[in-house]
Amino acid sequence: MSTYHFPADVDAITPVLVRDFLRRNGWQDRDHPNKNLLVMDGTIAEVKEKASLVLPADPTMDDYRARLRDTLIILVESGFARSIPALVDMILHWDRDIYRIHLQAPGQQEQLLPLEYAAHIIAKYRDFIAYAAATQTTPRRFFAKLTKAGREFAEHCYFGHTFIGSFGLSIECPLDLPRELPIPDLPPPTVFSRTVTERVARGFASMKDAVSKEDPEVLVQSHESGFSGNMCEVLTDVYEYLEGRDIIQRIAWSPELAPLPDLAEATQSVRLDERSYEILKAASASLQKVDEPDEDKTIIG
């Protein structure tokens, strides 16, 4: 008998999210006389057999948690996902890219992190995402101050669920995708939020390349599609503040919008350690050519 692991955020799944997930996979609502039930009909792709799924329509019903878990097991066993955690991600985070940041303690494993550290890290990664959006909007080596576009993008993002580890946090960037089933044979939509994630992914790839070659110029030369000087600076500030704690960063792409083929490896872990810190520090210094944002200039005459 198989044993299934259910992640902590499984109970954030509502009947509406399950319905929308099945609709995107070609299933349809069935009009059922018992309005307390959500009934969906569809086809299991792997075996091409018709099937029905029944779930309480109200998440506050006593048996909802148990029935939800049964439903997830059925969907995994039917080939909708490789595991329960992957399926939960597909249902909960279908319309967003997620940055996962995991701090590793030096020496003995820390069970807790000082509150001021946590607050500082969240604020710095907010700046990192904001500068990524600012650079994507107006590619520059370095910004004297954060632009309006960067601030507004950061306000559009969310602080997601923490996860198991010495300290783990998530930043969720919504992609504003349509909830309906996409039309076959049409190209995927162009979404600004995704282009910001792609910039971060290319920056991570360039950082790994620069570390392997021990050459910060790799990061400098890739600034038009990767990290700006501000993004490098924020990451070095984070590392300095954490006093020797390494940071593991990775991107979880929205399951409804596949990443570009050359960015597939960006889902893998990227470590910010002493070696990458030195590379980022040198690249940041080289990119510190200040361009004033046009939107903040005032001309009088």
PDB file of C-alpha atoms in Angstrom:
ATOM      1  CA  MET A   1       0.000   0.000   0.000  1.00  0.00           C
ATOM      2  CA  SER A   2       1.413   3.390  -0.994  1.00  0.00           C
ATOM      3  CA  THR A   3       2.102   6.010   1.651  1.00  0.00           C
ATOM      4  CA  TYR A   4       1.428   9.607   0.617  1.00  0.00           C
ATOM      5  CA  HIS A   5       3.007  12.724   2.036  1.00  0.00           C
ATOM      6  CA  PHE A   6       0.762  15.788   2.228  1.00  0.00           C
ATOM      7  CA  PRO A   7       2.551  19.174   2.430  1.00  0.00           C
ATOM      8  CA  ALA A   8       1.576  21.717   5.065  1.00  0.00           C
ATOM      9  CA  ASP A   9      -0.294  23.947   2.632  1.00  0.00           C
ATOM     10  CA  VAL A  10      -2.620  21.205   1.357  1.00  0.00           C
ATOM     11  CA  ASP A  11      -5.518  22.582   3.397  1.00  0.00           C
ATOM     12  CA  ALA A  12      -5.309  25.884   1.519  1.00  0.00           C
ATOM     13  CA  ILE A  13      -6.900  24.051  -1.432  1.00  0.00           C
ATOM     14  CA  THR A  14     -10.565  24.964  -1.853  1.00  0.00           C
ATOM     15  CA  PRO A  15     -13.215  23.174  -3.939  1.00  0.00           C
ATOM     16  CA  VAL A  16     -13.110  26.103  -6.388  1.00  0.00           C
ATOM     17  CA  LEU A  17      -9.366  25.586  -6.938  1.00  0.00           C
ATOM     18  CA  VAL A  18      -9.911  21.871  -7.576  1.00  0.00           C
ATOM     19  CA  ARG A  19     -12.708  22.688 -10.035  1.00  0.00           C
ATOM     20  CA  ASP A  20     -10.571  25.246 -11.877  1.00  0.00           C
ATOM     21  CA  PHE A  21      -7.661  22.788 -12.055  1.00  0.00           C
ATOM     22  CA  LEU A  22      -9.868  20.093 -13.580  1.00  0.00           C
ATOM     23  CA  ARG A  23     -11.447  22.569 -15.989  1.00  0.00           C
ATOM     24  CA  ARG A  24      -7.988  23.516 -17.254  1.00  0.00           C
ATOM     25  CA  ASN A  25      -7.429  19.819 -17.893  1.00  0.00           C
ATOM     26  CA  GLY A  26     -10.576  19.490 -19.981  1.00  0.00           C
ATOM     27  CA  TRP A  27     -13.038  18.300 -17.313  1.00  0.00           C
ATOM     28  CA  GLN A  28     -16.570  19.689 -17.056  1.00  0.00           C
ATOM     29  CA  ASP A  29     -19.025  20.498 -14.267  1.00  0.00           C
ATOM     30  CA  ARG A  30     -21.978  18.171 -13.828  1.00  0.00           C
ATOM     31  CA  ASP A  31     -25.253  19.684 -12.665  1.00  0.00           C
ATOM     32  CA  HIS A  32     -25.997  17.657  -9.527  1.00  0.00           C
ATOM     33  CA  PRO A  33     -29.202  17.905  -7.449  1.00  0.00           C
ATOM     34  CA  ASN A  34     -27.197  17.931  -4.216  1.00  0.00           C
ATOM     35  CA  LYS A  35     -25.706  21.427  -4.162  1.00  0.00           C
ATOM     36  CA  ASN A  36     -23.443  20.426  -1.277  1.00  0.00           C
ATOM     37  CA  LEU A  37     -21.380  18.396  -3.729  1.00  0.00           C
ATOM     38  CA  LEU A  38     -18.975  19.415  -6.469  1.00  0.00           C
ATOM     39  CA  VAL A  39     -19.185  16.856  -9.281  1.00  0.00           C
ATOM     40  CA  MET A  40     -16.821  16.890 -12.268  1.00  0.00           C
ATOM     41  CA  ASP A  41     -16.709  14.608 -15.317  1.00  0.00           C
ATOM     42  CA  GLY A  42     -13.699  14.063 -17.534  1.00  0.00           C
ATOM     43  CA  THR A  43     -11.258  11.670 -19.115  1.00  0.00           C
ATOM     44  CA  ILE A  44      -8.154  10.182 -17.527  1.00  0.00           C
ATOM     45  CA  ALA A  45      -5.588  10.868 -20.226  1.00  0.00           C
ATOM     46  CA  GLU A  46      -3.196   7.997 -19.432  1.00  0.00           C
ATOM     47  CA  VAL A  47      -5.825   5.276 -19.883  1.00  0.00           C
ATOM     48  CA  LYS A  48      -8.350   7.295 -21.937  1.00  0.00           C
ATOM     49  CA  GLU A  49     -11.176   6.278 -19.606  1.00  0.00           C
ATOM     50  CA  LYS A  50     -14.087   8.483 -18.589  1.00  0.00           C
ATOM     51  CA  ALA A  51     -14.292   9.254 -14.889  1.00  0.00           C
ATOM     52  CA  SER A  52     -16.160  11.358 -12.354  1.00  0.00           C
ATOM     53  CA  LEU A  53     -14.925  13.093  -9.231  1.00  0.00           C
ATOM     54  CA  VAL A  54     -17.045  14.076  -6.223  1.00  0.00           C
ATOM     55  CA  LEU A  55     -15.957  16.513  -3.517  1.00  0.00           C
ATOM     56  CA  PRO A  56     -17.818  18.478  -0.821  1.00  0.00           C
ATOM     57  CA  ALA A  57     -18.565  21.941  -2.220  1.00  0.00           C
ATOM     58  CA  ASP A  58     -18.045  23.642   1.153  1.00  0.00           C
ATOM     59  CA  PRO A  59     -14.529  23.487   2.677  1.00  0.00           C
ATOM     60  CA  THR A  60     -15.999  23.929   6.182  1.00  0.00           C
ATOM     61  CA  MET A  61     -17.858  20.597   5.995  1.00  0.00           C
ATOM     62  CA  ASP A  62     -16.630  18.034   8.518  1.00  0.00           C
ATOM     63  CA  ASP A  63     -15.411  15.512   5.956  1.00  0.00           C
ATOM     64  CA  TYR A  64     -13.848  17.985   3.523  1.00  0.00           C
ATOM     65  CA  ARG A  65     -10.226  17.504   4.645  1.00  0.00           C
ATOM     66  CA  ALA A  66     -10.456  13.715   4.357  1.00  0.00           C
ATOM     67  CA  ARG A  67     -12.289  13.820   1.011  1.00  0.00           C
ATOM     68  CA  LEU A  68      -9.786  16.345  -0.361  1.00  0.00           C
ATOM     69  CA  ARG A  69      -6.904  13.997   0.442  1.00  0.00           C
ATOM     70  CA  ASP A  70      -8.743  11.101  -1.199  1.00  0.00           C
ATOM     71  CA  THR A  71      -9.273  13.264  -4.283  1.00  0.00           C
ATOM     72  CA  LEU A  72      -5.592  14.209  -4.498  1.00  0.00           C
ATOM     73  CA  ILE A  73      -4.543  10.552  -4.232  1.00  0.00           C
ATOM     74  CA  ILE A  74      -6.957   9.623  -7.040  1.00  0.00           C
ATOM     75  CA  LEU A  75      -5.586  12.409  -9.260  1.00  0.00           C
ATOM     76  CA  VAL A  76      -1.963  11.394  -8.640  1.00  0.00           C
ATOM     77  CA  GLU A  77      -2.724   7.730  -9.294  1.00  0.00           C
ATOM     78  CA  SER A  78      -4.491   8.819 -12.510  1.00  0.00           C
ATOM     79  CA  GLY A  79      -1.315  10.503 -13.772  1.00  0.00           C
ATOM     80  CA  PHE A  80      -2.115  14.187 -13.168  1.00  0.00           C
ATOM     81  CA  ALA A  81       1.165  14.679 -11.281  1.00  0.00           C
ATOM     82  CA  ARG A  82       4.196  12.689 -10.161  1.00  0.00           C
ATOM     83  CA  SER A  83       3.505  13.240  -6.430  1.00  0.00           C
ATOM     84  CA  ILE A  84       1.077  14.815  -3.977  1.00  0.00           C
ATOM     85  CA  PRO A  85       3.342  17.862  -3.299  1.00  0.00           C
ATOM     86  CA  ALA A  86       3.701  18.433  -7.063  1.00  0.00           C
ATOM     87  CA  LEU A  87      -0.078  18.237  -7.491  1.00  0.00           C
ATOM     88  CA  VAL A  88      -0.659  20.655  -4.592  1.00  0.00           C
ATOM     89  CA  ASP A  89       1.731  23.092  -6.279  1.00  0.00           C
ATOM     90  CA  MET A  90      -0.132  22.693  -9.581  1.00  0.00           C
ATOM     91  CA  ILE A  91      -3.462  23.478  -7.912  1.00  0.00           C
ATOM     92  CA  LEU A  92      -2.401  26.233  -5.520  1.00  0.00           C
ATOM     93  CA  HIS A  93       0.307  27.972  -7.539  1.00  0.00           C
ATOM     94  CA  TRP A  94      -0.853  27.385 -11.099  1.00  0.00           C
ATOM     95  CA  ASP A  95      -0.792  31.093 -11.939  1.00  0.00           C
ATOM     96  CA  ARG A  96       2.463  32.252 -10.330  1.00  0.00           C
ATOM     97  CA  ASP A  97       6.212  31.879 -10.321  1.00  0.00           C
ATOM     98  CA  ILE A  98       7.747  31.301  -6.888  1.00  0.00           C
ATOM     99  CA  TYR A  99      11.157  32.212  -5.506  1.00  0.00           C
ATOM    100  CA  ARG A 100      12.168  29.872  -2.697  1.00  0.00           C
ATOM    101  CA  ILE A 101      14.911  31.076  -0.356  1.00  0.00           C
ATOM    102  CA  HIS A 102      16.472  28.763   2.221  1.00  0.00           C
ATOM    103  CA  LEU A 103      19.035  29.974   4.775  1.00  0.00           C
ATOM    104  CA  GLN A 104      21.583  27.441   5.946  1.00  0.00           C
ATOM    105  CA  ALA A 105      23.111  27.890   9.370  1.00  0.00           C
ATOM    106  CA  PRO A 106      26.879  27.705   9.872  1.00  0.00           C
ATOM    107  CA  GLY A 107      27.901  24.809  12.059  1.00  0.00           C
ATOM    108  CA  GLN A 108      25.033  23.415  14.130  1.00  0.00           C
ATOM    109  CA  GLN A 109      21.547  23.562  12.701  1.00  0.00           C
ATOM    110  CA  GLU A 110      19.586  26.533  14.008  1.00  0.00           C
ATOM    111  CA  GLN A 111      16.003  25.896  15.028  1.00  0.00           C
ATOM    112  CA  LEU A 112      15.104  29.577  15.171  1.00  0.00           C
ATOM    113  CA  LEU A 113      16.217  32.754  13.443  1.00  0.00           C
ATOM    114  CA  PRO A 114      16.292  36.153  15.222  1.00  0.00           C
ATOM    115  CA  LEU A 115      13.247  38.215  14.269  1.00  0.00           C
ATOM    116  CA  GLU A 116      15.351  41.125  13.012  1.00  0.00           C
ATOM    117  CA  TYR A 117      17.170  38.761  10.624  1.00  0.00           C
ATOM    118  CA  ALA A 118      13.888  37.486   9.193  1.00  0.00           C
ATOM    119  CA  ALA A 119      12.492  40.989   8.720  1.00  0.00           C
ATOM    120  CA  HIS A 120      15.710  42.159   7.062  1.00  0.00           C
ATOM    121  CA  ILE A 121      15.854  39.227   4.634  1.00  0.00           C
ATOM    122  CA  ILE A 122      12.240  39.672   3.565  1.00  0.00           C
ATOM    123  CA  ALA A 123      12.811  43.391   2.955  1.00  0.00           C
ATOM    124  CA  LYS A 124      15.982  42.739   0.953  1.00  0.00           C
ATOM    125  CA  TYR A 125      14.389  40.120  -1.272  1.00  0.00           C
ATOM    126  CA  ARG A 126      11.501  42.513  -1.831  1.00  0.00           C
ATOM    127  CA  ASP A 127      14.102  45.003  -3.105  1.00  0.00           C
ATOM    128  CA  PHE A 128      15.697  42.279  -5.241  1.00  0.00           C
ATOM    129  CA  ILE A 129      12.395  41.500  -6.991  1.00  0.00           C
ATOM    130  CA  ALA A 130      11.587  45.201  -7.350  1.00  0.00           C
ATOM    131  CA  TYR A 131      14.956  45.956  -8.998  1.00  0.00           C
ATOM    132  CA  ALA A 132      14.488  42.942 -11.293  1.00  0.00           C
ATOM    133  CA  ALA A 133      11.191  44.442 -12.485  1.00  0.00           C
ATOM    134  CA  ALA A 134      12.711  47.919 -12.800  1.00  0.00           C
ATOM    135  CA  THR A 135      15.577  46.532 -14.876  1.00  0.00           C
ATOM    136  CA  GLN A 136      13.197  44.514 -17.044  1.00  0.00           C
ATOM    137  CA  THR A 137      11.119  47.645 -17.702  1.00  0.00           C
ATOM    138  CA  THR A 138      14.123  49.864 -18.426  1.00  0.00           C
ATOM    139  CA  PRO A 139      17.358  47.839 -18.810  1.00  0.00           C
ATOM    140  CA  ARG A 140      20.175  49.748 -17.099  1.00  0.00           C
ATOM    141  CA  ARG A 141      23.437  48.835 -15.445  1.00  0.00           C
ATOM    142  CA  PHE A 142      22.456  50.557 -12.202  1.00  0.00           C
ATOM    143  CA  PHE A 143      19.659  52.713 -10.779  1.00  0.00           C
ATOM    144  CA  ALA A 144      20.259  55.639  -8.416  1.00  0.00           C
ATOM    145  CA  LYS A 145      16.913  54.815  -6.811  1.00  0.00           C
ATOM    146  CA  LEU A 146      14.125  52.347  -7.318  1.00  0.00           C
ATOM    147  CA  THR A 147      11.672  53.281 -10.066  1.00  0.00           C
ATOM    148  CA  LYS A 148       7.901  53.429  -9.849  1.00  0.00           C
ATOM    149  CA  ALA A 149       7.623  50.332 -12.067  1.00  0.00           C
ATOM    150  CA  GLY A 150       9.798  48.363  -9.633  1.00  0.00           C
ATOM    151  CA  ARG A 151       7.827  49.488  -6.584  1.00  0.00           C
ATOM    152  CA  GLU A 152       4.499  48.630  -8.195  1.00  0.00           C
ATOM    153  CA  PHE A 153       5.684  45.179  -9.234  1.00  0.00           C
ATOM    154  CA  ALA A 154       6.846  44.361  -5.697  1.00  0.00           C
ATOM    155  CA  GLU A 155       3.447  45.451  -4.369  1.00  0.00           C
ATOM    156  CA  HIS A 156       1.893  42.908  -6.765  1.00  0.00           C
ATOM    157  CA  CYS A 157       3.846  40.006  -5.205  1.00  0.00           C
ATOM    158  CA  TYR A 158       3.063  37.988  -2.080  1.00  0.00           C
ATOM    159  CA  PHE A 159       4.889  36.545   0.892  1.00  0.00           C
ATOM    160  CA  GLY A 160       4.177  32.843   0.489  1.00  0.00           C
ATOM    161  CA  HIS A 161       4.243  29.844   2.813  1.00  0.00           C
ATOM    162  CA  THR A 162       7.404  29.137   4.731  1.00  0.00           C
ATOM    163  CA  PHE A 163       8.766  25.617   4.446  1.00  0.00           C
ATOM    164  CA  ILE A 164      10.800  23.152   6.480  1.00  0.00           C
ATOM    165  CA  GLY A 165      14.444  24.074   7.084  1.00  0.00           C
ATOM    166  CA  SER A 166      16.548  26.290   9.344  1.00  0.00           C
ATOM    167  CA  PHE A 167      14.661  29.172   7.730  1.00  0.00           C
ATOM    168  CA  GLY A 168      12.761  29.027   4.462  1.00  0.00           C
ATOM    169  CA  LEU A 169      10.546  31.573   2.792  1.00  0.00           C
ATOM    170  CA  SER A 170       8.727  31.981  -0.501  1.00  0.00           C
ATOM    171  CA  ILE A 171       7.934  35.005  -2.648  1.00  0.00           C
ATOM    172  CA  GLU A 172       5.066  34.505  -5.071  1.00  0.00           C
ATOM    173  CA  CYS A 173       4.768  36.543  -8.270  1.00  0.00           C
ATOM    174  CA  PRO A 174       1.304  36.245  -9.890  1.00  0.00           C
ATOM    175  CA  LEU A 175       1.231  35.929 -13.674  1.00  0.00           C
ATOM    176  CA  ASP A 176      -2.412  37.033 -14.128  1.00  0.00           C
ATOM    177  CA  LEU A 177      -3.166  34.055 -16.364  1.00  0.00           C
ATOM    178  CA  PRO A 178      -6.736  33.392 -17.561  1.00  0.00           C
ATOM    179  CA  ARG A 179      -8.584  30.795 -15.499  1.00  0.00           C
ATOM    180  CA  GLU A 180     -10.097  29.165 -18.598  1.00  0.00           C
ATOM    181  CA  LEU A 181      -8.598  26.287 -20.537  1.00  0.00           C
ATOM    182  CA  PRO A 182      -6.053  27.690 -23.045  1.00  0.00           C
ATOM    183  CA  ILE A 183      -6.929  27.421 -26.743  1.00  0.00           C
ATOM    184  CA  PRO A 184      -4.857  24.650 -28.418  1.00  0.00           C
ATOM    185  CA  ASP A 185      -2.161  25.581 -30.955  1.00  0.00           C
ATOM    186  CA  LEU A 186      -2.012  29.217 -29.825  1.00  0.00           C
ATOM    187  CA  PRO A 187       1.347  30.499 -28.556  1.00  0.00           C
ATOM    188  CA  PRO A 188       1.623  31.015 -24.787  1.00  0.00           C
ATOM    189  CA  PRO A 189       0.727  34.506 -23.577  1.00  0.00           C
ATOM    190  CA  THR A 190       3.431  37.117 -23.065  1.00  0.00           C
ATOM    191  CA  VAL A 191       3.334  38.028 -19.392  1.00  0.00           C
ATOM    192  CA  PHE A 192       5.505  40.769 -17.884  1.00  0.00           C
ATOM    193  CA  SER A 193       5.780  38.964 -14.548  1.00  0.00           C
ATOM    194  CA  ARG A 194       7.240  35.936 -16.343  1.00  0.00           C
ATOM    195  CA  THR A 195       9.855  38.110 -18.121  1.00  0.00           C
ATOM    196  CA  VAL A 196      10.949  39.343 -14.676  1.00  0.00           C
ATOM    197  CA  THR A 197      11.359  35.747 -13.488  1.00  0.00           C
ATOM    198  CA  GLU A 198      13.298  34.949 -16.664  1.00  0.00           C
ATOM    199  CA  ARG A 199      15.672  37.835 -15.920  1.00  0.00           C
ATOM    200  CA  VAL A 200      16.275  36.494 -12.416  1.00  0.00           C
ATOM    201  CA  ALA A 201      16.817  32.981 -13.806  1.00  0.00           C
ATOM    202  CA  ARG A 202      19.357  34.234 -16.352  1.00  0.00           C
ATOM    203  CA  GLY A 203      21.082  36.182 -13.588  1.00  0.00           C
ATOM    204  CA  PHE A 204      21.358  33.033 -11.482  1.00  0.00           C
ATOM    205  CA  ALA A 205      22.758  31.134 -14.472  1.00  0.00           C
ATOM    206  CA  SER A 206      25.323  33.883 -15.136  1.00  0.00           C
ATOM    207  CA  MET A 207      26.261  33.950 -11.449  1.00  0.00           C
ATOM    208  CA  LYS A 208      26.966  30.197 -11.478  1.00  0.00           C
ATOM    209  CA  ASP A 209      28.985  30.606 -14.675  1.00  0.00           C
ATOM    210  CA  ALA A 210      30.934  33.532 -13.247  1.00  0.00           C
ATOM    211  CA  VAL A 211      31.750  31.555 -10.091  1.00  0.00           C
ATOM    212  CA  SER A 212      32.931  28.521 -12.051  1.00  0.00           C
ATOM    213  CA  LYS A 213      35.181  30.754 -14.190  1.00  0.00           C
ATOM    214  CA  GLU A 214      36.129  32.968 -11.224  1.00  0.00           C
ATOM    215  CA  ASP A 215      35.361  35.963 -13.446  1.00  0.00           C
ATOM    216  CA  PRO A 216      32.846  38.671 -12.348  1.00  0.00           C
ATOM    217  CA  GLU A 217      32.975  40.079 -15.879  1.00  0.00           C
ATOM    218  CA  VAL A 218      30.603  37.252 -16.890  1.00  0.00           C
ATOM    219  CA  LEU A 219      27.934  38.878 -14.705  1.00  0.00           C
ATOM    220  CA  VAL A 220      28.806  42.376 -15.905  1.00  0.00           C
ATOM    221  CA  GLN A 221      28.518  41.431 -19.568  1.00  0.00           C
ATOM    222  CA  SER A 222      25.137  39.743 -19.005  1.00  0.00           C
ATOM    223  CA  HIS A 223      23.492  42.711 -17.267  1.00  0.00           C
ATOM    224  CA  GLU A 224      21.180  43.451 -20.204  1.00  0.00           C
ATOM    225  CA  SER A 225      19.386  40.127 -19.718  1.00  0.00           C
ATOM    226  CA  GLY A 226      20.387  39.229 -16.138  1.00  0.00           C
ATOM    227  CA  PHE A 227      21.373  41.013 -12.929  1.00  0.00           C
ATOM    228  CA  SER A 228      21.736  44.773 -12.768  1.00  0.00           C
ATOM    229  CA  GLY A 229      24.210  46.319 -10.355  1.00  0.00           C
ATOM    230  CA  ASN A 230      21.380  46.858  -7.853  1.00  0.00           C
ATOM    231  CA  MET A 231      20.393  43.197  -7.937  1.00  0.00           C
ATOM    232  CA  CYS A 232      23.996  42.145  -7.315  1.00  0.00           C
ATOM    233  CA  GLU A 233      24.241  44.692  -4.501  1.00  0.00           C
ATOM    234  CA  VAL A 234      21.108  43.447  -2.744  1.00  0.00           C
ATOM    235  CA  LEU A 235      22.374  39.863  -2.738  1.00  0.00           C
ATOM    236  CA  THR A 236      25.743  40.909  -1.315  1.00  0.00           C
ATOM    237  CA  ASP A 237      23.956  42.935   1.385  1.00  0.00           C
ATOM    238  CA  VAL A 238      21.936  39.844   2.323  1.00  0.00           C
ATOM    239  CA  TYR A 239      25.045  37.660   2.588  1.00  0.00           C
ATOM    240  CA  GLU A 240      26.912  40.242   4.696  1.00  0.00           C
ATOM    241  CA  TYR A 241      24.006  40.646   7.069  1.00  0.00           C
ATOM    242  CA  LEU A 242      23.636  36.913   7.632  1.00  0.00           C
ATOM    243  CA  GLU A 243      27.203  36.536   8.924  1.00  0.00           C
ATOM    244  CA  GLY A 244      28.282  33.375   7.156  1.00  0.00           C
ATOM    245  CA  ARG A 245      24.958  31.687   6.510  1.00  0.00           C
ATOM    246  CA  ASP A 246      24.727  30.337   2.979  1.00  0.00           C
ATOM    247  CA  ILE A 247      21.516  30.908   1.031  1.00  0.00           C
ATOM    248  CA  ILE A 248      19.950  28.367  -1.322  1.00  0.00           C
ATOM    249  CA  GLN A 249      17.716  29.973  -3.946  1.00  0.00           C
ATOM    250  CA  ARG A 250      15.578  28.389  -6.621  1.00  0.00           C
ATOM    251  CA  ILE A 251      12.684  29.189  -8.918  1.00  0.00           C
ATOM    252  CA  ALA A 252       9.494  27.155  -9.092  1.00  0.00           C
ATOM    253  CA  TRP A 253       7.889  28.006 -12.432  1.00  0.00           C
ATOM    254  CA  SER A 254       4.123  28.211 -12.811  1.00  0.00           C
ATOM    255  CA  PRO A 255       2.955  24.774 -14.027  1.00  0.00           C
ATOM    256  CA  GLU A 256       0.563  26.465 -16.486  1.00  0.00           C
ATOM    257  CA  LEU A 257       3.293  28.421 -18.313  1.00  0.00           C
ATOM    258  CA  ALA A 258       6.380  26.362 -19.148  1.00  0.00           C
ATOM    259  CA  PRO A 259       9.761  28.141 -18.929  1.00  0.00           C
ATOM    260  CA  LEU A 260      11.891  28.718 -21.994  1.00  0.00           C
ATOM    261  CA  PRO A 261      14.021  25.627 -22.783  1.00  0.00           C
ATOM    262  CA  ASP A 262      17.310  27.387 -22.004  1.00  0.00           C
ATOM    263  CA  LEU A 263      16.028  28.284 -18.519  1.00  0.00           C
ATOM    264  CA  ALA A 264      14.899  24.816 -17.442  1.00  0.00           C
ATOM    265  CA  GLU A 265      18.022  24.372 -15.272  1.00  0.00           C
ATOM    266  CA  ALA A 266      17.186  27.559 -13.389  1.00  0.00           C
ATOM    267  CA  THR A 267      14.729  25.523 -11.318  1.00  0.00           C
ATOM    268  CA  GLN A 268      17.735  23.865  -9.725  1.00  0.00           C
ATOM    269  CA  SER A 269      19.274  25.202  -6.533  1.00  0.00           C
ATOM    270  CA  VAL A 270      21.608  28.192  -6.730  1.00  0.00           C
ATOM    271  CA  ARG A 271      23.887  28.752  -3.733  1.00  0.00           C
ATOM    272  CA  LEU A 272      24.898  32.181  -2.453  1.00  0.00           C
ATOM    273  CA  ASP A 273      28.086  31.495  -0.526  1.00  0.00           C
ATOM    274  CA  GLU A 274      31.450  33.189   0.042  1.00  0.00           C
ATOM    275  CA  ARG A 275      32.688  32.504  -3.509  1.00  0.00           C
ATOM    276  CA  SER A 276      29.562  33.828  -5.206  1.00  0.00           C
ATOM    277  CA  TYR A 277      29.489  36.753  -2.766  1.00  0.00           C
ATOM    278  CA  GLU A 278      32.951  37.882  -3.898  1.00  0.00           C
ATOM    279  CA  ILE A 279      31.913  37.592  -7.561  1.00  0.00           C
ATOM    280  CA  LEU A 280      28.695  39.544  -6.961  1.00  0.00           C
ATOM    281  CA  LYS A 281      30.570  42.212  -4.998  1.00  0.00           C
ATOM    282  CA  ALA A 282      33.043  42.782  -7.827  1.00  0.00           C
ATOM    283  CA  ALA A 283      30.294  42.781 -10.479  1.00  0.00           C
ATOM    284  CA  SER A 284      28.215  45.248  -8.468  1.00  0.00           C
ATOM    285  CA  ALA A 285      31.155  47.664  -8.188  1.00  0.00           C
ATOM    286  CA  SER A 286      31.734  47.455 -11.939  1.00  0.00           C
ATOM    287  CA  LEU A 287      28.072  48.087 -12.730  1.00  0.00           C
ATOM    288  CA  GLN A 288      27.746  51.121 -10.466  1.00  0.00           C
ATOM    289  CA  LYS A 289      27.272  53.546 -13.289  1.00  0.00           C
ATOM    290  CA  VAL A 290      24.387  55.679 -12.155  1.00  0.00           C
ATOM    291  CA  ASP A 291      21.531  56.415 -14.559  1.00  0.00           C
ATOM    292  CA  GLU A 292      18.826  58.685 -13.188  1.00  0.00           C
ATOM    293  CA  PRO A 293      15.307  57.410 -14.012  1.00  0.00           C
ATOM    294  CA  ASP A 294      13.670  59.696 -16.584  1.00  0.00           C
ATOM    295  CA  GLU A 295      10.349  59.550 -14.732  1.00  0.00           C
ATOM    296  CA  ASP A 296      11.857  61.243 -11.672  1.00  0.00           C
ATOM    297  CA  LYS A 297      13.422  64.169 -13.530  1.00  0.00           C
ATOM    298  CA  THR A 298      11.773  67.593 -13.439  1.00  0.00           C
ATOM    299  CA  ILE A 299      12.439  70.071 -16.233  1.00  0.00           C
ATOM    300  CA  ILE A 300      11.643  73.723 -15.540  1.00  0.00           C
ATOM    301  CA  GLY A 301      11.713  76.330 -18.302  1.00  0.00           C
TER     302      GLY A 301
END
